[in-house]
Amino acid sequence: MDRLDNTIRPYAWGSPTAIPQLLGVEPTGEPQAEMWMGAHPGAPSRTERGTLVEVIDADPEKELGPAAVARFGPRLPFLLKILAAGAPLSLQVHPDLAQAQQGYADEERRGIPVDAPHRNYKDANHKPELICALTAFDGLCGFRAPLEAAGLLDNLGVDSLKPYVDLLHAHPEDAALREVLTAILTADREEMSRTVEEAAAACTRIGGVYAPYADIAHHYPGDPGVIAAMLLNHVRLQPGEALYLGAGVPHAYLNGLGVEIMANSDNVLRCGLTPKHVDVPELLRIVRFHAADPGVLRPEAAPDGEEVYETPIDEFRLSRYVLPEAGTTHDLTRPTPQILLCTAGTVRVGEHALTPGASVFVPAGEKAEVSGTGTLFRATVIA
């Protein structure tokens, strides 16, 4: 197995302190948003044998196992991250597999460079994802019931929001949500900026359930995404709780530290809270206008102390082991590739002693015996 040396991405929304505190190192003063573990070409993990991309490319069936290669091709199908949000991320959705394949092929046919700022599809893959909280973690996930969203907006007492309130009382509900989001994203920018300013002042004054939106407006003054965010469920995860984000579900992470896993893709369509490109027609094609409870996940017990976060896709499977005392050994050997990540205590995996933030790549079928005291996350696939 290979100990991983992982890249930390310094996105502007990242916390300057959360990842350094987990790793037990001094902060640099700069934001540290994500630590990537995997074989994504943008920032592959490094090993003594080369980058993880190079290791897998040299012998895909040995590293990934025949079943995973047959199912997903000769690449690691997931990307594991530690995510540290110090400010809200952009409000966004991800396409399903068919939409991603169609969108990628269309942009390739039109000759749009992959690194063009107005490009929507960087690859032909979908990007379902799961975030598991290591600290209290705030996010937005999926649409509120339209009448609940209408009440939230109406109570602000902002006259320019009343047309949206009226639309949210219309039927059917999915059409009401579509009309309101469309109206918000296509409104005159100056008029919307004034509306957001008034709404932000009211959120600050009222506080309580409005406090998250006041904070969003502080980071993104005048952005239409502030109003769009109020259409969504606000969720606060406690450590160990998780959210699964499927295709077409609008979401944003607001604050906190977590372990994130996703299909190995970079396809994002943005709704707001960003200076980046917002393709409104394509966004409206991808969003699923369905009001639902966000569905907080808690791990389900499996044999040998494993706790599994169940999701409806096969590109990744995330679980954890909470090891209360030394002296007990768990055999984690699997016929599929694994990344094992320590987030608390000291956990020994084979010859490697892992402290918080340390990780190893375990090739398919390689012996993986685990012992120690702490918390270990296990990322693999179902093949």
Protein backbone atom coordinates (compact mmCIF):
# COMPACT_ATOMS: atom_id res chain seq x y z
CA MET A 1 0.00 0.00 0.00
CA ASP A 2 1.08 3.60 -0.57
CA ARG A 3 1.13 6.48 1.90
CA LEU A 4 -0.35 9.51 0.15
CA ASP A 5 1.10 13.00 -0.11
CA ASN A 6 -1.90 15.17 -0.93
CA THR A 7 -2.40 18.63 -2.43
CA ILE A 8 -4.28 21.33 -0.50
CA ARG A 9 -6.27 23.68 -2.73
CA PRO A 10 -6.26 27.36 -1.61
CA TYR A 11 -9.71 28.43 -2.84
CA ALA A 12 -10.83 31.81 -1.50
CA TRP A 13 -13.77 30.36 0.47
CA GLY A 14 -11.51 28.02 2.46
CA SER A 15 -10.87 28.27 6.19
CA PRO A 16 -7.35 29.44 7.06
CA THR A 17 -7.29 27.30 10.22
CA ALA A 18 -9.48 24.16 10.01
CA ILE A 19 -7.22 21.91 7.91
CA PRO A 20 -4.01 23.04 9.67
CA GLN A 21 -5.68 22.34 13.02
CA LEU A 22 -6.66 18.83 11.86
CA LEU A 23 -3.12 18.17 10.59
CA GLY A 24 -1.48 19.66 13.70
CA VAL A 25 0.52 22.24 11.74
CA GLU A 26 0.78 26.02 11.86
CA PRO A 27 -1.62 27.95 9.60
CA THR A 28 -0.04 29.81 6.69
CA GLY A 29 -2.49 32.69 6.91
CA GLU A 30 -3.92 31.74 3.51
CA PRO A 31 -7.23 29.92 2.95
CA GLN A 32 -6.94 26.13 2.81
CA ALA A 33 -10.15 24.85 1.28
CA GLU A 34 -9.74 21.23 0.14
CA MET A 35 -7.24 18.42 0.50
CA TRP A 36 -7.58 16.02 -2.44
CA MET A 37 -6.94 12.29 -2.12
CA GLY A 38 -7.11 10.27 -5.31
CA ALA A 39 -6.16 10.21 -8.96
CA HIS A 40 -7.87 13.32 -10.32
CA PRO A 41 -5.54 14.75 -13.00
CA GLY A 42 -5.97 18.25 -11.56
CA ALA A 43 -4.13 17.35 -8.33
CA PRO A 44 -3.32 13.63 -8.04
CA SER A 45 -1.97 12.27 -4.77
CA ARG A 46 1.74 11.49 -4.78
CA THR A 47 3.37 8.24 -3.65
CA GLU A 48 6.88 6.82 -3.59
CA ARG A 49 5.99 5.09 -6.89
CA GLY A 50 4.92 8.33 -8.61
CA THR A 51 1.57 10.10 -8.74
CA LEU A 52 -1.46 7.91 -8.12
CA VAL A 53 -2.45 8.49 -11.75
CA GLU A 54 0.91 7.06 -12.87
CA VAL A 55 0.65 4.13 -10.43
CA ILE A 56 -2.81 3.16 -11.71
CA ASP A 57 -1.96 3.73 -15.38
CA ALA A 58 1.01 1.35 -15.06
CA ASP A 59 -1.23 -1.62 -14.15
CA PRO A 60 -4.96 -0.77 -13.78
CA GLU A 61 -6.15 -4.32 -13.09
CA LYS A 62 -3.56 -4.88 -10.36
CA GLU A 63 -4.27 -1.58 -8.60
CA LEU A 64 -8.04 -1.37 -9.10
CA GLY A 65 -9.01 -5.01 -9.50
CA PRO A 66 -10.63 -6.65 -12.56
CA ALA A 67 -14.21 -5.99 -11.40
CA ALA A 68 -13.68 -2.24 -10.90
CA VAL A 69 -11.90 -1.89 -14.26
CA ALA A 70 -14.70 -3.78 -16.01
CA ARG A 71 -17.34 -1.60 -14.37
CA PHE A 72 -15.72 1.86 -14.39
CA GLY A 73 -12.74 1.68 -16.73
CA PRO A 74 -8.99 1.92 -15.94
CA ARG A 75 -9.19 4.84 -13.51
CA LEU A 76 -10.10 5.39 -9.87
CA PRO A 77 -13.80 6.27 -10.05
CA PHE A 78 -13.95 8.47 -6.94
CA LEU A 79 -12.20 11.46 -5.41
CA LEU A 80 -11.92 11.81 -1.63
CA LYS A 81 -11.45 15.22 0.01
CA ILE A 82 -11.22 16.99 3.32
CA LEU A 83 -13.28 20.14 2.81
CA ALA A 84 -12.96 23.21 5.07
CA ALA A 85 -15.48 25.96 4.33
CA GLY A 86 -14.77 29.30 5.98
CA ALA A 87 -17.24 31.11 3.69
CA PRO A 88 -20.14 29.97 1.49
CA LEU A 89 -19.32 28.06 -1.69
CA SER A 90 -21.18 28.82 -4.91
CA LEU A 91 -24.80 27.66 -5.19
CA GLN A 92 -24.61 24.80 -7.70
CA VAL A 93 -26.02 21.64 -9.25
CA HIS A 94 -24.46 18.64 -11.00
CA PRO A 95 -25.77 16.82 -14.12
CA ASP A 96 -26.75 13.19 -14.30
CA LEU A 97 -24.65 10.83 -16.43
CA ALA A 98 -26.71 11.20 -19.62
CA GLN A 99 -26.78 14.99 -19.32
CA ALA A 100 -23.02 15.11 -18.71
CA GLN A 101 -22.31 12.91 -21.74
CA GLN A 102 -24.62 14.98 -23.94
CA GLY A 103 -23.32 18.33 -22.68
CA TYR A 104 -19.68 17.34 -22.99
CA ALA A 105 -20.15 16.02 -26.52
CA ASP A 106 -21.99 19.21 -27.53
CA GLU A 107 -19.29 21.54 -26.19
CA GLU A 108 -16.58 19.40 -27.77
CA ARG A 109 -18.41 19.57 -31.11
CA ARG A 110 -18.65 23.36 -30.82
CA GLY A 111 -14.92 23.60 -30.11
CA ILE A 112 -15.20 25.29 -26.68
CA PRO A 113 -11.83 24.93 -24.92
CA VAL A 114 -12.05 22.82 -21.74
CA ASP A 115 -10.49 25.66 -19.72
CA ALA A 116 -12.80 28.35 -21.17
CA PRO A 117 -14.58 30.28 -18.37
CA HIS A 118 -17.98 29.76 -20.06
CA ARG A 119 -17.51 25.99 -20.48
CA ASN A 120 -20.05 23.95 -18.43
CA TYR A 121 -18.84 20.37 -18.95
CA LYS A 122 -15.21 19.54 -18.21
CA ASP A 123 -15.76 15.80 -18.71
CA ALA A 124 -18.46 13.29 -19.65
CA ASN A 125 -19.13 12.00 -16.12
CA HIS A 126 -21.73 12.73 -13.47
CA LYS A 127 -20.77 14.05 -10.04
CA PRO A 128 -22.90 12.66 -7.20
CA GLU A 129 -21.28 13.49 -3.87
CA LEU A 130 -21.50 12.90 -0.12
CA ILE A 131 -20.33 15.23 2.65
CA CYS A 132 -19.80 13.87 6.17
CA ALA A 133 -19.34 16.40 8.95
CA LEU A 134 -16.25 16.34 11.18
CA THR A 135 -17.43 19.50 12.99
CA ALA A 136 -20.79 21.25 13.06
CA PHE A 137 -21.39 21.87 9.34
CA ASP A 138 -23.87 24.25 7.70
CA GLY A 139 -25.20 23.82 4.19
CA LEU A 140 -28.11 24.32 1.83
CA CYS A 141 -29.63 21.27 0.17
CA GLY A 142 -32.67 20.93 -2.08
CA PHE A 143 -35.80 23.05 -2.36
CA ARG A 144 -38.03 23.97 0.55
CA ALA A 145 -41.76 23.53 0.13
CA PRO A 146 -42.84 26.58 -1.93
CA LEU A 147 -45.24 27.84 0.74
CA GLU A 148 -42.48 27.66 3.35
CA ALA A 149 -40.14 29.61 1.06
CA ALA A 150 -42.93 32.13 0.41
CA GLY A 151 -43.35 32.71 4.14
CA LEU A 152 -39.61 33.14 4.63
CA LEU A 153 -39.45 35.80 1.91
CA ASP A 154 -42.70 37.52 2.88
CA ASN A 155 -41.66 37.98 6.52
CA LEU A 156 -38.73 40.14 5.41
CA GLY A 157 -41.15 42.93 4.48
CA VAL A 158 -39.32 43.77 1.24
CA ASP A 159 -41.80 45.00 -1.39
CA SER A 160 -39.72 43.89 -4.38
CA LEU A 161 -39.88 40.28 -3.12
CA LYS A 162 -43.68 40.15 -3.20
CA PRO A 163 -43.91 39.02 -6.87
CA TYR A 164 -41.79 35.99 -5.93
CA VAL A 165 -44.00 35.33 -2.92
CA ASP A 166 -47.08 35.37 -5.17
CA LEU A 167 -45.45 33.00 -7.67
CA LEU A 168 -44.61 30.55 -4.89
CA HIS A 169 -48.31 30.24 -4.08
CA ALA A 170 -49.05 28.98 -7.59
CA HIS A 171 -49.59 25.35 -8.59
CA PRO A 172 -48.16 22.92 -9.46
CA GLU A 173 -45.28 23.31 -7.03
CA ASP A 174 -42.50 22.33 -9.44
CA ALA A 175 -43.65 24.97 -11.92
CA ALA A 176 -43.78 27.58 -9.13
CA LEU A 177 -40.21 26.84 -8.10
CA ARG A 178 -39.02 26.94 -11.72
CA GLU A 179 -40.71 30.30 -12.37
CA VAL A 180 -39.30 31.90 -9.23
CA LEU A 181 -35.72 30.71 -9.78
CA THR A 182 -35.91 31.83 -13.41
CA ALA A 183 -37.22 35.25 -12.37
CA ILE A 184 -34.47 35.68 -9.77
CA LEU A 185 -31.65 34.76 -12.15
CA THR A 186 -32.94 36.84 -15.08
CA ALA A 187 -33.97 39.97 -13.14
CA ASP A 188 -32.35 43.34 -13.88
CA ARG A 189 -29.01 43.20 -12.10
CA GLU A 190 -29.21 46.67 -10.52
CA GLU A 191 -32.76 46.16 -9.29
CA MET A 192 -31.84 42.74 -7.89
CA SER A 193 -28.81 44.21 -6.14
CA ARG A 194 -31.07 46.68 -4.33
CA THR A 195 -33.50 43.89 -3.42
CA VAL A 196 -30.67 41.79 -2.02
CA GLU A 197 -29.40 44.77 -0.02
CA GLU A 198 -32.83 45.32 1.56
CA ALA A 199 -33.31 41.61 2.21
CA ALA A 200 -29.85 41.33 3.79
CA ALA A 201 -30.57 44.22 6.14
CA ALA A 202 -33.83 42.56 7.18
CA CYS A 203 -32.11 39.19 7.70
CA THR A 204 -29.51 40.86 9.92
CA ARG A 205 -32.19 42.68 11.91
CA ILE A 206 -34.41 39.62 12.43
CA GLY A 207 -31.66 37.02 12.99
CA GLY A 208 -32.59 33.49 14.03
CA VAL A 209 -33.44 31.39 10.96
CA TYR A 210 -32.42 34.36 8.80
CA ALA A 211 -28.85 34.53 10.18
CA PRO A 212 -27.34 32.17 7.55
CA TYR A 213 -28.69 34.36 4.74
CA ALA A 214 -27.33 37.51 6.36
CA ASP A 215 -23.91 35.84 6.40
CA ILE A 216 -24.26 34.75 2.75
CA ALA A 217 -25.15 38.33 1.77
CA HIS A 218 -22.12 39.61 3.70
CA HIS A 219 -19.86 37.47 1.52
CA TYR A 220 -21.78 38.05 -1.74
CA PRO A 221 -23.37 41.53 -1.58
CA GLY A 222 -25.96 42.12 -4.27
CA ASP A 223 -25.73 38.57 -5.66
CA PRO A 224 -29.06 37.08 -6.88
CA GLY A 225 -27.94 33.81 -5.30
CA VAL A 226 -28.73 35.29 -1.87
CA ILE A 227 -32.46 35.24 -2.72
CA ALA A 228 -32.17 31.89 -4.53
CA ALA A 229 -30.57 30.45 -1.38
CA MET A 230 -33.73 31.23 0.57
CA LEU A 231 -35.63 28.78 -1.62
CA LEU A 232 -33.48 25.95 -0.26
CA ASN A 233 -33.43 23.92 2.95
CA HIS A 234 -30.86 25.08 5.49
CA VAL A 235 -29.21 22.09 7.19
CA ARG A 236 -26.85 21.92 10.16
CA LEU A 237 -25.02 18.62 10.39
CA GLN A 238 -23.52 17.38 13.62
CA PRO A 239 -20.23 15.42 13.55
CA GLY A 240 -20.80 12.04 11.93
CA GLU A 241 -23.93 13.11 10.03
CA ALA A 242 -23.87 13.38 6.25
CA LEU A 243 -25.72 14.65 3.17
CA TYR A 244 -25.95 12.93 -0.19
CA LEU A 245 -26.22 15.27 -3.19
CA GLY A 246 -27.62 13.61 -6.29
CA ALA A 247 -27.99 14.98 -9.81
CA GLY A 248 -30.02 18.16 -10.22
CA VAL A 249 -30.20 18.99 -6.49
CA PRO A 250 -29.22 22.63 -5.83
CA HIS A 251 -26.85 22.95 -2.89
CA ALA A 252 -24.10 24.98 -1.25
CA TYR A 253 -21.79 24.41 1.69
CA LEU A 254 -21.65 27.36 4.07
CA ASN A 255 -19.29 26.62 6.96
CA GLY A 256 -17.52 23.71 8.63
CA LEU A 257 -15.07 20.83 8.20
CA GLY A 258 -16.00 17.55 6.58
CA VAL A 259 -14.95 14.50 4.60
CA GLU A 260 -16.31 14.67 1.05
CA ILE A 261 -16.40 11.94 -1.57
CA MET A 262 -17.63 12.20 -5.14
CA ALA A 263 -17.52 10.58 -8.53
CA ASN A 264 -14.32 11.58 -10.33
CA SER A 265 -15.75 14.57 -12.23
CA ASP A 266 -15.51 18.35 -12.33
CA ASN A 267 -18.93 19.18 -13.83
CA VAL A 268 -20.62 22.09 -12.03
CA LEU A 269 -23.46 24.40 -13.10
CA ARG A 270 -23.68 27.45 -10.89
CA CYS A 271 -26.83 29.24 -9.72
CA GLY A 272 -25.21 32.14 -7.88
CA LEU A 273 -22.92 33.20 -5.02
CA THR A 274 -20.05 33.38 -7.49
CA PRO A 275 -18.33 35.73 -9.93
CA LYS A 276 -18.02 32.77 -12.33
CA HIS A 277 -20.17 32.01 -15.37
CA VAL A 278 -23.88 31.24 -14.77
CA ASP A 279 -25.52 29.61 -17.80
CA VAL A 280 -29.18 30.14 -16.90
CA PRO A 281 -30.81 28.11 -19.74
CA GLU A 282 -28.53 25.10 -19.17
CA LEU A 283 -28.93 25.40 -15.41
CA LEU A 284 -32.72 25.34 -15.70
CA ARG A 285 -32.46 22.21 -17.87
CA ILE A 286 -30.44 20.41 -15.19
CA VAL A 287 -32.15 21.50 -11.94
CA ARG A 288 -34.78 19.16 -10.55
CA PHE A 289 -37.58 21.37 -9.24
CA HIS A 290 -38.75 19.08 -6.50
CA ALA A 291 -39.30 20.14 -2.90
CA ALA A 292 -38.09 17.54 -0.40
CA ASP A 293 -36.52 17.02 2.99
CA PRO A 294 -32.73 17.08 2.58
CA GLY A 295 -32.43 13.63 4.14
CA VAL A 296 -29.65 13.75 6.74
CA LEU A 297 -27.74 10.44 6.70
CA ARG A 298 -26.40 8.64 9.74
CA PRO A 299 -24.06 5.67 9.39
CA GLU A 300 -25.55 2.19 9.46
CA ALA A 301 -23.81 -0.57 11.38
CA ALA A 302 -22.16 -3.31 9.34
CA PRO A 303 -20.03 -6.32 10.40
CA ASP A 304 -16.69 -5.86 12.18
CA GLY A 305 -17.47 -2.38 13.53
CA GLU A 306 -17.83 -0.71 10.13
CA GLU A 307 -20.37 2.12 9.85
CA VAL A 308 -21.59 2.69 6.28
CA TYR A 309 -23.11 5.80 4.68
CA GLU A 310 -25.58 4.25 2.26
CA THR A 311 -26.00 5.97 -1.13
CA PRO A 312 -27.76 4.92 -4.37
CA ILE A 313 -24.65 4.92 -6.59
CA ASP A 314 -21.69 2.58 -7.02
CA GLU A 315 -18.76 4.87 -7.94
CA PHE A 316 -18.04 5.33 -4.26
CA ARG A 317 -18.81 3.78 -0.89
CA LEU A 318 -17.89 5.74 2.25
CA SER A 319 -17.73 4.20 5.72
CA ARG A 320 -15.90 4.77 8.97
CA TYR A 321 -14.43 2.85 11.89
CA VAL A 322 -14.45 4.40 15.35
CA LEU A 323 -11.77 2.42 17.19
CA PRO A 324 -12.23 2.82 20.95
CA GLU A 325 -9.16 0.95 22.17
CA ALA A 326 -5.86 -0.49 21.02
CA GLY A 327 -5.31 -4.22 20.76
CA THR A 328 -8.20 -5.06 18.40
CA THR A 329 -7.39 -5.69 14.73
CA HIS A 330 -9.82 -5.28 11.84
CA ASP A 331 -9.19 -6.85 8.44
CA LEU A 332 -10.24 -4.34 5.75
CA THR A 333 -8.97 -6.33 2.76
CA ARG A 334 -11.27 -5.89 -0.28
CA PRO A 335 -11.19 -6.89 -3.96
CA THR A 336 -11.61 -3.20 -4.85
CA PRO A 337 -9.26 -0.19 -4.39
CA GLN A 338 -9.42 1.75 -1.13
CA ILE A 339 -8.26 5.03 0.35
CA LEU A 340 -8.10 4.98 4.16
CA LEU A 341 -8.08 8.34 5.95
CA CYS A 342 -7.47 8.97 9.65
CA THR A 343 -9.38 11.91 11.17
CA ALA A 344 -8.73 11.36 14.91
CA GLY A 345 -6.28 9.50 17.15
CA THR A 346 -3.57 7.20 15.77
CA VAL A 347 -4.56 4.32 13.53
CA ARG A 348 -2.12 1.76 12.18
CA VAL A 349 -2.75 0.38 8.71
CA GLY A 350 -0.18 -2.30 7.96
CA GLU A 351 3.22 -0.64 8.48
CA HIS A 352 1.79 2.88 8.34
CA ALA A 353 0.87 4.81 11.50
CA LEU A 354 -1.77 7.37 10.50
CA THR A 355 -2.47 10.55 12.47
CA PRO A 356 -5.27 13.02 11.62
CA GLY A 357 -5.22 13.98 7.96
CA ALA A 358 -2.92 11.12 6.90
CA SER A 359 -4.08 8.61 4.29
CA VAL A 360 -3.02 5.51 2.34
CA PHE A 361 -4.02 3.96 -0.98
CA VAL A 362 -4.65 0.22 -0.72
CA PRO A 363 -4.65 -1.64 -4.07
CA ALA A 364 -7.40 -4.15 -4.75
CA GLY A 365 -6.91 -7.38 -2.83
CA GLU A 366 -3.96 -6.15 -0.78
CA LYS A 367 -3.97 -7.11 2.89
CA ALA A 368 -5.16 -4.21 5.05
CA GLU A 369 -5.14 -4.85 8.80
CA VAL A 370 -6.15 -1.91 10.98
CA SER A 371 -5.59 -1.31 14.69
CA GLY A 372 -5.18 1.56 17.12
CA THR A 373 -7.43 4.15 18.73
CA GLY A 374 -9.14 6.78 16.63
CA THR A 375 -11.42 7.32 13.62
CA LEU A 376 -10.70 5.94 10.16
CA PHE A 377 -12.72 6.70 7.01
CA ARG A 378 -12.74 4.12 4.26
CA ALA A 379 -13.43 5.06 0.63
CA THR A 380 -13.93 2.34 -1.97
CA VAL A 381 -16.28 1.32 -4.80
CA ILE A 382 -19.06 -1.20 -5.34
CA ALA A 383 -18.12 -3.40 -8.29
